[in-house]
Coordinates of C-alpha atoms and ligand atoms in Angstrom, one line a residue:
M1 CA -0.2 0.1 0.1
K2 CA 1.7 3.2 -1.2
T3 CA 1.6 5.4 2.4
T4 CA 3.1 8.9 2.9
Q5 CA 3.5 10.2 6.7
I6 CA 1.8 13.8 7.0
I7 CA 4.5 16.0 9.0
L8 CA 3.0 18.7 11.3
Y9 CA 4.9 22.2 11.9
N10 CA 5.5 20.5 15.2
Q11 CA 7.0 17.5 14.1
L12 CA 10.4 18.9 12.9
R13 CA 12.6 15.6 13.8
E14 CA 13.7 12.8 11.0
D15 CA 14.7 10.2 13.6
Y16 CA 11.3 10.5 15.0
L17 CA 9.3 9.7 12.0
S18 CA 8.2 6.2 11.0
S19 CA 10.5 4.4 8.9
G20 CA 7.2 2.2 7.5
A21 CA 6.1 5.1 5.5
K22 CA 6.9 5.3 1.8
S23 CA 7.2 9.1 1.3
Y24 CA 6.7 12.2 3.7
L25 CA 5.1 15.3 3.3
Y26 CA 5.3 19.0 4.6
I27 CA 1.9 21.2 3.8
H28 CA 2.7 24.6 4.8
H29 CA -0.7 26.3 5.4
T30 CA -0.6 28.4 7.7
W31 CA -1.9 31.8 6.5
K32 CA -4.9 31.6 8.8
I33 CA -6.3 29.3 11.3
L34 CA -9.5 28.2 12.7
F35 CA -9.2 28.1 16.7
Q36 CA -12.3 28.2 18.9
W37 CA -14.4 29.3 15.9
E38 CA -12.7 32.5 15.3
V39 CA -10.3 32.6 12.2
L40 CA -6.7 33.7 13.6
N41 CA -3.4 35.5 11.9
L42 CA -0.8 33.8 13.2
N43 CA 2.6 36.0 14.0
I44 CA 5.1 36.4 11.2
S45 CA 7.5 34.4 13.0
S46 CA 5.2 31.2 13.1
K47 CA 4.7 31.4 9.4
I48 CA 8.7 31.7 8.8
I49 CA 9.8 29.3 11.4
D50 CA 6.9 26.8 10.3
Y51 CA 8.0 27.6 6.3
A52 CA 11.8 27.0 7.0
G53 CA 11.5 24.3 9.8
G54 CA 9.4 22.3 7.2
K55 CA 11.5 22.6 4.3
N56 CA 15.1 22.2 6.2
L57 CA 13.5 18.4 7.4
V58 CA 12.4 17.9 4.0
E59 CA 15.7 18.6 2.4
E60 CA 17.2 16.6 5.5
L61 CA 15.1 13.4 4.2
K62 CA 15.9 13.6 0.6
N63 CA 19.6 13.7 1.7
S64 CA 19.1 10.7 3.1
W65 CA 17.5 9.2 0.1
K66 CA 13.7 9.2 1.1
K67 CA 11.1 10.2 -0.8
A68 CA 9.9 13.8 0.7
D69 CA 8.0 16.6 -0.5
F70 CA 7.1 20.6 0.7
V71 CA 3.7 21.8 -0.6
T72 CA 2.3 25.1 0.1
A73 CA -1.5 24.8 0.5
K74 CA -4.7 26.9 1.3
S75 CA -5.7 24.4 3.9
F76 CA -4.4 20.6 5.4
Y77 CA -7.3 19.3 3.1
A78 CA -6.4 20.9 -0.1
G79 CA -2.8 20.1 0.0
L80 CA -3.6 15.9 1.0
K81 CA -6.2 15.7 -1.8
T82 CA -3.9 17.4 -4.6
Y83 CA -0.8 15.4 -3.3
A84 CA -2.6 12.1 -3.2
K85 CA -4.0 12.7 -6.6
K86 CA -0.7 13.2 -8.2
Q87 CA 1.2 10.2 -6.1
W88 CA -1.3 7.9 -5.9
V89 CA -1.6 7.7 -2.1
E90 CA -3.6 5.0 -0.9
K91 CA -3.0 6.0 2.9
Y92 CA -2.2 8.7 5.0
I93 CA -0.1 8.3 8.7
L94 CA 0.2 11.1 11.0
V95 CA 1.6 11.2 14.3
K96 CA -1.8 12.5 16.6
P97 CA -1.5 16.4 16.7
V98 CA -0.9 17.5 20.0
E99 CA -3.5 20.6 19.3
N100 CA -6.7 19.5 20.0
Y101 CA -8.5 21.8 17.7
V102 CA -5.7 20.5 14.9
Y103 CA -6.8 16.7 16.4
E104 CA -10.2 17.7 15.3
N105 CA -9.7 19.0 12.2
F106 CA -8.1 16.0 11.2
L107 CA -11.2 14.3 12.3
K108 CA -13.4 16.3 9.8
I109 CA -10.4 15.8 7.3
W110 CA -10.3 11.5 7.8
E111 CA -13.9 11.7 6.6
K112 CA -13.4 13.6 3.5
L113 CA -10.4 11.2 2.7
E114 CA -12.7 8.1 3.1
N115 CA -14.8 9.6 0.3
L116 CA -12.1 9.2 -1.9
W117 CA -10.6 6.1 -0.5
I118 CA -7.5 7.0 1.2
E119 CA -7.1 6.0 4.8
L120 CA -5.8 8.0 7.3
E121 CA -4.1 6.7 10.6
F122 CA -2.8 8.1 13.6
L123 CA 0.5 7.3 15.2
E124 CA 1.0 7.5 18.9
D125 CA 2.6 10.6 20.1
T126 CA 5.5 9.4 22.2
Q127 CA 8.2 12.1 22.2
S128 CA 6.3 15.4 23.1
F129 CA 6.0 14.5 26.7
F130 CA 7.4 12.0 29.2
L131 CA 4.2 11.0 30.4
S132 CA 1.2 10.0 28.1
H133 CA -2.2 11.1 28.8
T134 CA -3.5 8.0 29.5
D135 CA -0.8 7.2 31.7
F136 CA -1.7 10.3 33.5
E137 CA -5.7 9.2 33.5
K138 CA -4.7 5.6 35.2
Q139 CA -2.3 7.5 37.9
Y140 CA -4.8 10.6 38.5
K141 CA -8.8 10.6 38.5
K142 CA -8.1 14.8 38.4
P143 CA -5.2 16.7 38.0
P144 CA -3.4 17.3 41.4
I145 CA -1.7 20.1 42.5
M146 CA 1.6 20.5 40.5
E147 CA 3.8 20.0 43.5
Y148 CA 2.7 16.4 43.6
F149 CA 2.6 15.7 40.3
Y150 CA 6.2 17.4 39.8
R151 CA 7.2 15.0 42.8
F152 CA 6.0 11.9 41.0
M153 CA 7.4 12.8 38.2
R154 CA 11.0 12.9 39.8
K155 CA 10.5 9.4 41.4
K156 CA 9.0 8.0 38.1
E157 CA 11.6 9.5 35.9
N158 CA 14.4 8.7 38.6
I159 CA 15.8 12.4 38.2
M160 CA 17.6 14.0 40.6
M161 CA 16.8 11.3 43.5
N162 CA 19.2 9.7 46.0
T163 CA 18.7 5.6 45.8
D164 CA 16.6 5.6 49.0
G165 CA 13.6 7.5 47.4
T166 CA 14.8 11.1 48.6
P167 CA 15.3 13.7 46.6
E168 CA 18.9 14.9 45.6
G169 CA 19.8 17.6 48.6
W170 CA 16.7 16.4 50.5
E171 CA 15.1 19.1 49.0
W172 CA 12.2 19.1 46.8
N173 CA 12.5 22.6 46.3
Y174 CA 15.0 25.4 46.3
D175 CA 13.0 28.9 45.4
A176 CA 14.3 30.0 48.8
L177 CA 17.5 30.6 46.9
N178 CA 16.0 31.2 43.7
R179 CA 14.2 34.4 42.4
K180 CA 16.4 37.2 43.2
F181 CA 16.9 40.9 41.4
E182 CA 20.5 42.2 41.2
R183 CA 20.4 45.9 40.4
K184 CA 23.9 45.7 38.8
H185 CA 23.5 43.6 35.4
D186 CA 25.1 43.5 32.3
W187 CA 23.4 42.7 29.2
S188 CA 24.0 38.7 28.9
W189 CA 22.0 36.9 26.5
N190 CA 24.2 36.8 23.2
F191 CA 23.3 34.1 20.8
S192 CA 23.0 34.0 17.3
L193 CA 22.6 32.3 14.6
E194 CA 23.6 31.9 10.9
K195 CA 20.9 31.9 8.7
N196 CA 20.2 28.8 6.9
T197 CA 19.3 28.4 3.3
W198 CA 15.6 28.0 3.9
L199 CA 15.6 30.6 6.8
W200 CA 16.5 32.8 3.9
E201 CA 13.8 31.3 1.6
A202 CA 11.3 31.8 4.3
E203 CA 11.8 35.3 4.4
E204 CA 12.0 35.6 1.2
Y205 CA 8.8 34.2 0.2
Y206 CA 7.2 36.4 3.3
K207 CA 9.1 39.8 2.6
Q208 CA 9.9 40.2 6.4
S209 CA 12.7 38.9 8.9
L210 CA 12.8 36.6 11.9
S211 CA 13.8 38.9 15.0
F212 CA 14.9 36.5 17.4
P213 CA 17.4 33.9 16.3
Q214 CA 15.1 30.6 16.9
P215 CA 16.4 27.3 15.4
T216 CA 14.6 25.8 12.7
T217 CA 17.0 22.7 12.3
R218 CA 18.1 20.2 14.9
D219 CA 21.7 21.0 14.8
E220 CA 20.6 24.7 15.7
A221 CA 18.2 23.7 18.7
V222 CA 21.3 21.7 19.9
A223 CA 23.7 24.5 19.5
L224 CA 21.1 26.7 21.4
L225 CA 20.8 23.8 24.5
E226 CA 24.6 24.1 24.3
Y227 CA 24.9 27.4 24.8
F228 CA 22.4 28.0 27.0
L229 CA 24.1 24.7 29.5
K230 CA 27.3 27.3 28.9
N231 CA 26.5 30.6 29.5
H232 CA 23.3 30.8 31.4
L233 CA 22.3 27.5 33.5
D234 CA 24.4 28.7 36.1
T235 CA 22.8 32.2 36.7
F236 CA 19.1 30.4 35.9
G237 CA 17.5 29.9 39.2
K238 CA 18.9 33.0 40.9
L239 CA 17.8 35.4 38.1
E240 CA 14.8 33.1 37.0
D241 CA 11.8 36.1 38.1
A242 CA 14.1 38.9 37.0
M243 CA 13.6 41.7 34.4
Y244 CA 15.8 44.2 32.8
Q245 CA 14.6 46.7 30.7
D246 CA 17.6 45.9 28.6
D247 CA 18.8 42.5 28.7
P248 CA 15.0 40.9 27.7
Y249 CA 15.8 37.2 28.2
V250 CA 18.0 37.6 31.1
H251 CA 19.3 33.8 31.9
H252 CA 16.3 32.1 30.4
S253 CA 16.9 29.5 27.8
M254 CA 14.9 30.2 25.1
L255 CA 14.3 26.8 24.5
S256 CA 10.5 26.2 24.7
A257 CA 9.9 26.9 20.9
S258 CA 12.3 24.1 19.8
I259 CA 11.3 21.8 22.4
N260 CA 7.5 22.3 21.3
Y261 CA 8.7 22.0 17.6
W262 CA 10.4 18.5 18.6
L263 CA 13.5 19.8 17.4
L264 CA 15.0 19.1 21.4
S265 CA 13.0 16.4 23.2
P266 CA 12.0 17.4 26.5
R267 CA 13.8 14.2 27.9
E268 CA 16.9 15.2 26.5
V269 CA 17.1 18.9 27.8
V270 CA 16.2 17.9 31.5
S271 CA 19.1 14.9 31.0
A272 CA 21.6 17.5 29.8
V273 CA 21.0 20.0 32.8
E274 CA 20.7 17.1 35.2
Q275 CA 24.2 16.0 34.1
S276 CA 25.5 19.1 34.4
S277 CA 27.8 20.6 37.3
T278 CA 25.5 23.5 37.9
A279 CA 24.4 23.9 41.5
L280 CA 21.2 22.2 42.7
N281 CA 19.2 25.4 43.0
N282 CA 19.7 25.9 39.0
K283 CA 19.4 22.1 38.4
E284 CA 16.2 22.0 40.5
G285 CA 14.8 25.1 39.1
F286 CA 14.9 24.3 35.4
I287 CA 14.4 20.7 35.9
R288 CA 11.0 21.8 37.5
Q289 CA 9.8 24.0 34.6
V290 CA 10.3 21.3 32.1
L291 CA 9.4 18.2 33.9
G292 CA 6.9 19.5 36.0
W293 CA 5.0 22.5 34.8
R294 CA 5.5 21.9 31.1
E295 CA 4.1 18.4 31.4
Y296 CA 1.4 19.4 34.2
M297 CA 0.2 22.1 31.7
Y298 CA -0.7 19.5 29.0
H299 CA -2.4 17.3 31.0
F300 CA -4.2 19.8 33.2
F301 CA -5.2 21.0 29.2
Q302 CA -6.1 17.6 28.3
H303 CA -8.5 17.0 31.4
Y304 CA -10.0 19.9 31.2
K305 CA -10.1 21.1 27.8
D306 CA -13.9 20.9 27.5
S307 CA -14.6 23.3 29.9
L308 CA -11.5 25.6 29.8
Y309 CA -13.1 27.7 26.6
T310 CA -16.7 28.0 28.4
E311 CA -15.6 29.3 31.7
N312 CA -14.8 33.0 32.7
G313 CA -14.5 32.6 36.6
L314 CA -14.5 36.3 37.6
N315 CA -17.1 37.4 34.5
H316 CA -14.3 39.6 33.2
T317 CA -15.4 40.8 29.9
R318 CA -13.2 44.2 28.7
S319 CA -11.8 44.2 25.3
L320 CA -7.9 44.4 24.8
P321 CA -6.8 47.8 24.2
E322 CA -5.5 48.5 20.8
Y323 CA -1.6 48.9 21.9
F324 CA -1.7 45.3 22.8
W325 CA -2.5 44.9 19.0
K326 CA -0.2 47.7 17.3
N327 CA 2.0 50.3 18.9
G328 CA 3.1 48.9 22.1
K329 CA 4.7 51.9 22.9
N330 CA 1.4 53.7 23.0
C331 CA 1.1 52.7 26.8
S332 CA 1.8 54.7 29.1
M333 CA 3.4 52.1 32.2
N334 CA 7.1 51.5 31.0
C335 CA 6.6 47.8 32.3
L336 CA 3.9 46.8 30.0
S337 CA 5.2 48.9 27.1
T338 CA 8.5 47.8 26.9
T339 CA 7.1 44.2 27.0
L340 CA 4.3 44.9 24.5
Q341 CA 7.0 46.0 22.0
Q342 CA 9.1 43.3 22.6
V343 CA 6.7 40.8 21.6
Q344 CA 5.4 42.6 18.8
K345 CA 8.6 42.9 17.4
E346 CA 10.1 39.2 18.1
N347 CA 7.0 37.3 19.4
I348 CA 8.7 36.2 22.4
S349 CA 8.9 37.1 26.0
H350 CA 10.2 35.0 29.2
H351 CA 7.9 33.7 31.7
I352 CA 7.5 36.7 34.5
Q353 CA 6.5 39.4 31.5
R354 CA 4.0 36.9 30.3
L355 CA 2.9 36.0 34.0
M356 CA 3.7 38.9 36.1
I357 CA 3.5 42.0 33.4
I358 CA 1.0 41.0 30.7
G359 CA -1.0 38.8 32.6
N360 CA -1.2 40.8 35.9
F361 CA -2.0 43.9 34.0
S362 CA -4.9 41.8 32.3
L363 CA -6.3 40.5 35.3
L364 CA -6.3 43.6 37.3
T365 CA -7.8 45.5 34.5
G366 CA -10.5 42.9 33.8
L367 CA -9.5 42.2 30.3
N368 CA -11.7 38.8 28.7
P369 CA -9.4 36.2 29.2
H370 CA -10.4 34.4 26.1
E371 CA -9.7 37.4 24.0
L372 CA -6.2 37.0 26.0
N373 CA -5.7 33.6 24.9
K374 CA -6.5 34.2 21.4
W375 CA -4.2 37.4 21.7
F376 CA -1.2 35.1 23.1
F377 CA -1.9 33.0 20.8
E378 CA -1.3 35.1 17.5
Y379 CA 1.6 36.9 19.2
Y380 CA 4.2 33.9 20.3
F381 CA 6.1 31.7 17.9
D382 CA 6.0 29.0 21.0
A383 CA 2.4 29.1 21.1
F384 CA 0.6 25.8 21.0
E385 CA -2.8 25.4 22.0
W386 CA -2.3 22.8 25.3
V387 CA 0.2 25.2 26.5
V388 CA -1.1 28.9 26.0
T389 CA -4.6 27.8 27.0
P390 CA -3.7 26.5 30.7
N391 CA -1.5 29.1 31.4
V392 CA -3.4 31.9 30.4
L393 CA -7.0 30.9 31.1
G394 CA -5.9 29.0 34.2
M395 CA -2.3 30.2 35.8
S396 CA -2.3 33.7 34.8
Q397 CA -6.3 34.7 34.7
Y398 CA -7.9 32.4 36.8
A399 CA -10.6 32.2 34.4
D400 CA -11.1 28.3 35.0
S401 CA -13.4 28.4 38.3
W402 CA -10.0 28.3 40.5
K403 CA -9.0 24.6 39.3
L404 CA -5.2 25.3 38.4
A405 CA -4.1 28.1 41.0
T406 CA -5.5 28.6 44.4
K407 CA -5.4 32.1 44.6
P408 CA -5.3 34.9 41.6
Y409 CA -1.5 35.8 40.6
I410 CA -1.8 39.5 41.4
A411 CA 1.1 42.0 42.2
S412 CA 1.2 46.0 42.7
A413 CA 3.9 47.9 41.6
N414 CA 5.9 47.0 44.8
Y415 CA 6.4 43.3 43.0
V416 CA 7.7 45.1 39.4
N417 CA 9.9 47.4 41.2
K418 CA 11.7 44.4 43.4
M419 CA 11.9 42.3 40.7
S420 CA 13.1 44.7 37.7
D421 CA 14.4 48.0 36.4
Y422 CA 11.4 48.9 34.7
C423 CA 10.0 51.6 37.3
K424 CA 13.2 54.1 37.0
N425 CA 12.3 55.0 33.6
C426 CA 8.5 54.9 33.7
K427 CA 6.0 58.0 34.4
Y428 CA 4.7 56.6 37.1
D429 CA 5.8 56.4 40.8
P430 CA 5.7 52.9 42.2
K431 CA 5.9 54.2 45.9
Q432 CA 2.7 56.1 45.3
K433 CA -0.7 55.1 46.0
D434 CA -3.3 57.1 45.4
T435 CA -2.0 60.4 44.0
E436 CA -2.3 61.5 40.1
D437 CA 1.3 60.1 39.6
A438 CA 0.9 57.0 41.6
C439 CA 1.8 53.7 39.7
P440 CA -1.7 52.6 38.5
L441 CA -1.0 49.0 39.7
N442 CA -0.8 50.1 43.1
Y443 CA -4.8 51.4 42.8
L444 CA -5.7 48.9 40.3
Y445 CA -4.8 46.2 42.5
W446 CA -6.9 47.3 45.3
N447 CA -9.9 48.1 43.2
F448 CA -9.4 44.1 42.1
V449 CA -9.6 43.1 45.9
D450 CA -12.6 45.0 46.5
K451 CA -13.9 43.7 43.4
H452 CA -13.5 40.3 43.9
K453 CA -13.6 40.2 48.1
G454 CA -15.6 36.7 47.7
V455 CA -12.6 34.9 45.9
F456 CA -10.2 36.3 48.9
Q457 CA -12.6 35.1 51.6
K458 CA -12.8 31.8 50.0
W459 CA -9.6 31.4 50.0
R460 CA -8.9 32.4 53.5
Q461 CA -7.0 35.5 52.2
H462 CA -7.9 37.1 55.5
F463 CA -4.7 39.5 55.6
V464 CA -5.4 41.0 52.1
L465 CA -8.8 41.8 53.2
K466 CA -7.4 43.3 56.5
N467 CA -5.3 45.4 54.6
L468 CA -8.1 46.6 52.1
E469 CA -9.5 48.2 55.2
K470 CA -6.8 50.5 55.4
V471 CA -7.2 51.7 52.0
D472 CA -9.3 54.7 51.1
I473 CA -11.4 52.9 48.8
Q474 CA -13.4 55.8 47.4
R475 CA -10.3 57.2 46.2
V476 CA -8.7 54.0 44.7
R477 CA -12.2 53.6 42.2
E478 CA -12.2 57.0 41.3
L479 CA -8.4 56.9 40.3
S480 CA -9.1 53.3 38.6
K481 CA -12.1 54.6 36.9
K482 CA -10.3 57.4 35.5
F483 CA -7.4 55.2 34.0
L484 CA -9.7 52.5 32.7
E485 CA -11.3 55.5 30.7
R486 CA -8.3 57.1 29.6
D487 CA -6.1 54.3 28.9
M488 CA -7.8 51.3 27.9
V489 CA -9.1 52.3 24.2
Ligands
FAD1 C1 0.4 33.5 30.1 C2 1.5 33.0 29.7 C3 1.5 32.3 28.7 C4 2.7 31.1 28.1 N1 2.4 30.6 26.8 C5 3.4 30.3 26.5 C6 3.4 29.5 25.3 O1 2.7 29.6 24.2 N2 4.0 28.6 24.8 C7 4.9 27.6 25.6 O2 6.0 27.1 25.6 N3 5.3 28.5 27.0 C8 4.2 29.4 27.7 N4 4.2 29.9 28.8 C9 5.6 29.4 29.7 C10 6.3 29.6 29.7 O3 6.0 31.0 30.1 C11 7.6 29.6 28.6 O4 7.6 28.1 28.1 C12 8.7 30.3 29.0 O5 8.6 31.3 29.4 C13 9.6 29.9 27.6 O6 10.8 30.5 27.8 P1 12.2 29.7 27.9 O7 12.4 28.4 27.1 O8 13.2 30.4 28.1 O9 11.9 29.2 29.8 P2 12.8 28.8 30.7 O10 12.0 29.6 31.9 O11 14.2 28.5 30.4 O12 12.4 27.4 31.3 C14 12.5 26.2 31.0 C15 11.2 25.5 30.0 O13 10.1 25.0 30.9 C16 9.1 24.9 30.2 N5 8.1 25.9 31.0 C17 8.3 26.7 32.0 N6 7.3 27.5 32.3 C18 6.5 26.4 31.9 C19 4.9 26.8 32.2 N7 4.3 27.5 32.9 N8 4.3 26.0 31.2 C20 4.7 25.2 30.1 N9 6.0 25.1 30.1 C21 6.7 25.8 31.1 C22 9.4 25.2 29.0 O14 9.4 24.4 28.2 C23 10.8 26.2 28.9 O15 11.3 26.1 27.6 C24 3.4 30.7 29.0 C25 3.2 31.4 30.2 C26 2.2 32.0 30.8 C27 2.2 32.7 32.2
SF4_2 S1 5.9 52.5 38.0 FE1 4.3 50.8 37.6 S2 3.5 51.0 35.5 FE2 5.7 52.2 35.7 S3 7.3 50.4 35.5 FE3 6.7 50.6 37.7 S4 5.1 49.0 37.9 FE4 5.3 49.5 35.7

């Protein structure tokens, strides 16, 4: 039977493909995607990476004497139909898409292909995660809190464990040594890549360039991993939550897209960090992100995917202001403006910018969490449904009716001023609470607590409610109203 393996945009790895296929097909079609009943326009970096990554893989396959084709098409179905006709394909095989909306799209394609007498078979994805979702569901009826899951994974995979079943260093968590901020800090991130042939071609095709040196081949991804291990892992833990105006990536790995696109496996990244000679707080801090958070978010999403899109726990409905979509510099707050401009230019930012700058602002101003989810999906090149949705709707916006986080992640200017150097370049004063010059986060914070007292009562956050009593709430409401009317258009 003439069998062709379809390769998806996030399956860019030759040795993970099936040896049973007679040929391989990569369809580049990311102009527009249908996500949650809406047509979204993906960012330019995702499109370029998709094109260049696909072309690179197809050329690699050809170099190893395999039949492989790269085609552009209006939709997956259009591409598959035309290719099948030309090449007499009788059966397509495909590693089951990790994104639910893509999988559902393929179920519809399956029906259409059946009418053309073409078979479609899904293969299990054994590479994207350590644990399959079937095994997760065998272990847990519903997702436990992340810490318990993380400890389970450490034991299961025997990562950073002593022979007697205790964690290496006898602690599960080194957060006390991590998450610092140092005022004196030089630009640190300095990774570059020579453009490969297919990246040139992709940029030519789209008439735009990739602003961030994102790997599009396996060798480039390995180079990024090696660069991170050599230059940044030793400071990863300590500055994990720090933000700098002139150093957007600090000591983060910037490996998320390479892992999500299969260029690196989560297992090899964790193993490389475990085997490194860095201090335990860096090792554990990093491994917690990949073996803990990354895995957890995937299983959390799979478990709750049907309800996540219908919930809006805090009933937030405000539309995103225009500066989210363009001209981030028009935003009056330096922390947010810097982050939005970076995302608009490079389609990437680090975790604390996502959670504590964009996420915190969105939560305090009551932005519609589903609109925000789509915004993250459109703007970031490491965005995939299983990871964006639980991070945005659960961790960041508390829209999931309290399934992921036990309390909203909210912060006033005190946090941003402690963990970044943004405030010194801002027109607002982080120390003032209720003047015209005060940082908006200070009054928006109390405005949020005032509006959602029930949530704080439910989670026994009595100290927050006690502090609310000391606040001039009329003044807070007045300043918040003014800001929301003036700065949220
Ligand atoms: C609102 C919001 C949206 C997010 N959207 C995405 C997204 O679209 N794609 C994405 O891959 N991650 C997303 N994350 C998670 C995290 O912010 C990114 O994985 C991380 O910033 C990527 O940069 P890095 O590779 O330098 O990460 P590092 O800080 O170096 O961390 C190492 C790795 O750990 C994993 N990781 C860390 N935190 C998380 C997390 N919360 N969830 C899942 N994996 C995690 C990633 O694979 C990451 O590469 C989001 C987080 C938030 C709060
Ligand atoms: S003062 Fe407020 S708005 Fe300005 S950078 Fe600091 S936290 Fe952001």
